[in-house]
mmCIF file of C-alpha atoms in Angstrom:
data_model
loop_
_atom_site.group_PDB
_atom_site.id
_atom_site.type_symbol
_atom_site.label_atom_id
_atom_site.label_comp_id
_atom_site.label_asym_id
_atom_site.label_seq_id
_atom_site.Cartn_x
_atom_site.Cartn_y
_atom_site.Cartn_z
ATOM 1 C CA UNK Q 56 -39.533 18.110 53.438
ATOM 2 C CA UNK Q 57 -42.172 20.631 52.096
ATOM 3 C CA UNK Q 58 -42.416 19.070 48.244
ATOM 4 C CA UNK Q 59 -45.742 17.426 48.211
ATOM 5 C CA UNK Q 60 -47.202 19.202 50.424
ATOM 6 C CA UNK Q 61 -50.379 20.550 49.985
ATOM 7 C CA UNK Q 62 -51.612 24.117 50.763
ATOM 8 C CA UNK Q 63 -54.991 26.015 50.668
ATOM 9 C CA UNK Q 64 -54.946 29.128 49.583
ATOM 10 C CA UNK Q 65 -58.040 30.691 50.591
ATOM 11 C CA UNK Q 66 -59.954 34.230 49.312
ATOM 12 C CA UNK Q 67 -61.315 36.886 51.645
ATOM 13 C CA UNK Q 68 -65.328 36.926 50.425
ATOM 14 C CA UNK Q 69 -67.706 40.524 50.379
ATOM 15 C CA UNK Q 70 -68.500 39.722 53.788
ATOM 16 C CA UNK Q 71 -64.475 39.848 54.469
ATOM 17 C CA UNK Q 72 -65.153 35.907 55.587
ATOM 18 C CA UNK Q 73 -61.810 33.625 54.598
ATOM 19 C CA UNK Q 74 -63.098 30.948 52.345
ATOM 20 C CA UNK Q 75 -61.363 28.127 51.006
ATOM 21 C CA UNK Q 76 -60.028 29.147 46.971
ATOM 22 C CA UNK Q 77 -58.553 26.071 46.248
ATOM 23 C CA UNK Q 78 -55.420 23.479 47.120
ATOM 24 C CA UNK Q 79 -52.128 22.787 44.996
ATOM 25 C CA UNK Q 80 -49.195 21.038 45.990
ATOM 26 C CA UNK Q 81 -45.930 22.413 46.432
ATOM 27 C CA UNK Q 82 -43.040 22.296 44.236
ATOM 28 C CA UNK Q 83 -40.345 23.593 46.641
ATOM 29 C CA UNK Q 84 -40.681 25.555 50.030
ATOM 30 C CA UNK Q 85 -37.898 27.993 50.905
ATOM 31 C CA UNK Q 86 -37.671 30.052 54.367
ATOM 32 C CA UNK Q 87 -36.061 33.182 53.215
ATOM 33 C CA UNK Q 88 -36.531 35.001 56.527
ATOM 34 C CA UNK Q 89 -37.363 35.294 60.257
ATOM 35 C CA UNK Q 90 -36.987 38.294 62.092
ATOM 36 C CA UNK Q 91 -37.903 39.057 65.556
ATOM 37 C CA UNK Q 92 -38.885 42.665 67.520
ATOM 38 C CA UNK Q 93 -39.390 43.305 71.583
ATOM 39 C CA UNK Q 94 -40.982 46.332 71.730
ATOM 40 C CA UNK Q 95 -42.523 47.675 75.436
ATOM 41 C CA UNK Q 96 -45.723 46.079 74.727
ATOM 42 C CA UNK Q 97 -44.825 42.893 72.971
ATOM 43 C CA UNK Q 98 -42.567 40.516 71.444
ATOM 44 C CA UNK Q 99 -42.701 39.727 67.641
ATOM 45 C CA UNK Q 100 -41.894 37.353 65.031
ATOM 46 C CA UNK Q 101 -42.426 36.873 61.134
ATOM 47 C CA UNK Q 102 -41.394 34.102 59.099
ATOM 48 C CA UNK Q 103 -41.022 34.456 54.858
ATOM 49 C CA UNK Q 104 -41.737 31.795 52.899
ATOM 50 C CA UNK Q 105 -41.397 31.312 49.087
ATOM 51 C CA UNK Q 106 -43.821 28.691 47.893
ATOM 52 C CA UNK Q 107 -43.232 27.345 44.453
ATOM 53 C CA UNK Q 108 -46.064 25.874 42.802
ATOM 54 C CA UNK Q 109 -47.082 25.110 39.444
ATOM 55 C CA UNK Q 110 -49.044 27.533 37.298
ATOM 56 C CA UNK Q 111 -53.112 27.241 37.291
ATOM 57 C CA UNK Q 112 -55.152 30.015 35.556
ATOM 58 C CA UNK Q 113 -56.779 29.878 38.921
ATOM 59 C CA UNK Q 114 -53.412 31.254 40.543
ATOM 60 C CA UNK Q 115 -53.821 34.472 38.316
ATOM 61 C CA UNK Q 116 -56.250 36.362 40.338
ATOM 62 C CA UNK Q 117 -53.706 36.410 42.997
ATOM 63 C CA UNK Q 118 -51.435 38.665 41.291
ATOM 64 C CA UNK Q 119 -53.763 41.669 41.044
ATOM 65 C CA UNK Q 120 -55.315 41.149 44.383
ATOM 66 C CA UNK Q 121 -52.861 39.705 46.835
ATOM 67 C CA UNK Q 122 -54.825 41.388 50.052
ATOM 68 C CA UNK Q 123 -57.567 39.141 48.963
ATOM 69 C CA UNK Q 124 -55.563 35.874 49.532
ATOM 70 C CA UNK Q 125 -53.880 33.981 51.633
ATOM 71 C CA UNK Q 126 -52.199 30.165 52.019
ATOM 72 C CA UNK Q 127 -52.764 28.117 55.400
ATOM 73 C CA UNK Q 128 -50.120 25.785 55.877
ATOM 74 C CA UNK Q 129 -49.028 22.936 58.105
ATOM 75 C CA UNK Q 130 -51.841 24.977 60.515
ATOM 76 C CA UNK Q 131 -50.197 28.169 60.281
ATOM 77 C CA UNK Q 132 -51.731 31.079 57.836
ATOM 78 C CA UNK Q 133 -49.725 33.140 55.359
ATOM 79 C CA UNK Q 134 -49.996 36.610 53.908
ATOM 80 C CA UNK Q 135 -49.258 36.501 50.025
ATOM 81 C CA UNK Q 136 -47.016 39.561 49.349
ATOM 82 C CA UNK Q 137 -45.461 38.554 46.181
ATOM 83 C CA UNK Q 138 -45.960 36.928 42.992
ATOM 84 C CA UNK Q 139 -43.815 35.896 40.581
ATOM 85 C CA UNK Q 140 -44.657 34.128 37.045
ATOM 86 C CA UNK Q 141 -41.137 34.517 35.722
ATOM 87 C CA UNK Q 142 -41.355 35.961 32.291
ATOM 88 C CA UNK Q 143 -45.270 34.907 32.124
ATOM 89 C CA UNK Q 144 -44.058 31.838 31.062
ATOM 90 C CA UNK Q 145 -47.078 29.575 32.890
ATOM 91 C CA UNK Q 146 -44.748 26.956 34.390
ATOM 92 C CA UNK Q 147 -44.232 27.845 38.043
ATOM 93 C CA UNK Q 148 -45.497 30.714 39.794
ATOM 94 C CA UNK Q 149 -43.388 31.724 43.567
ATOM 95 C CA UNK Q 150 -45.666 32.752 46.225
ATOM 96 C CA UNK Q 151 -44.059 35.276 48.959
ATOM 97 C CA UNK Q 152 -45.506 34.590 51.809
ATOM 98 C CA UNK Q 153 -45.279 35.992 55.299
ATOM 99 C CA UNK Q 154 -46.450 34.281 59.089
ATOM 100 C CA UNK Q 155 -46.461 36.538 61.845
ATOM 101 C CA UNK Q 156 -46.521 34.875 64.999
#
């Protein structure tokens, strides 16, 4: 069970280094996806992930810069795509979240 768990999201610096952001525990973890390609060269798979978390002003800066973060968890790193503060309310925030691999 993902509740509990702890992730780091971490923040791409000037020198496009990945350094650790912070860590926040998640709320609820739901797999919303997998797909997998075979293409001549190579096989494929991704993986989306919603991670629900609870709102930190910290988490903001994600919004308007998602290229800038990520979230490593249980080993495995994943590429924010979305963000979702429903109605700006500052309760929960859902983190979209893709793992290619």
């Amino acid at each position: 069970m993902a509740r509990g768990d702890l992730i780091e999201i971490q923040h791409r610096n000037a020198d496009g280094e990945w350094e650790r952001y912070g860590g926040i525990r998640i709320i609820q973890a739901n797999k919303t996806k997998s797909t997998e390609s075979v293409s001549a060269s190579r096989e494929a798979s991704a993986q989306r992930v919603t991670f629900r978390v609870a709102w930190h002003r910290q988490l903001e800066a994600i919004e308007h810069d998602m290229d800038c973060y990520r979230i490593l968890w249980r080993g495995v790193t994943w590429d924010i795509q979305g963000y979702d503060d429903f109605m700006y309310r500052h309760v929960t925030v859902d983190l979209e979240a893709v793992s290619y691999g």
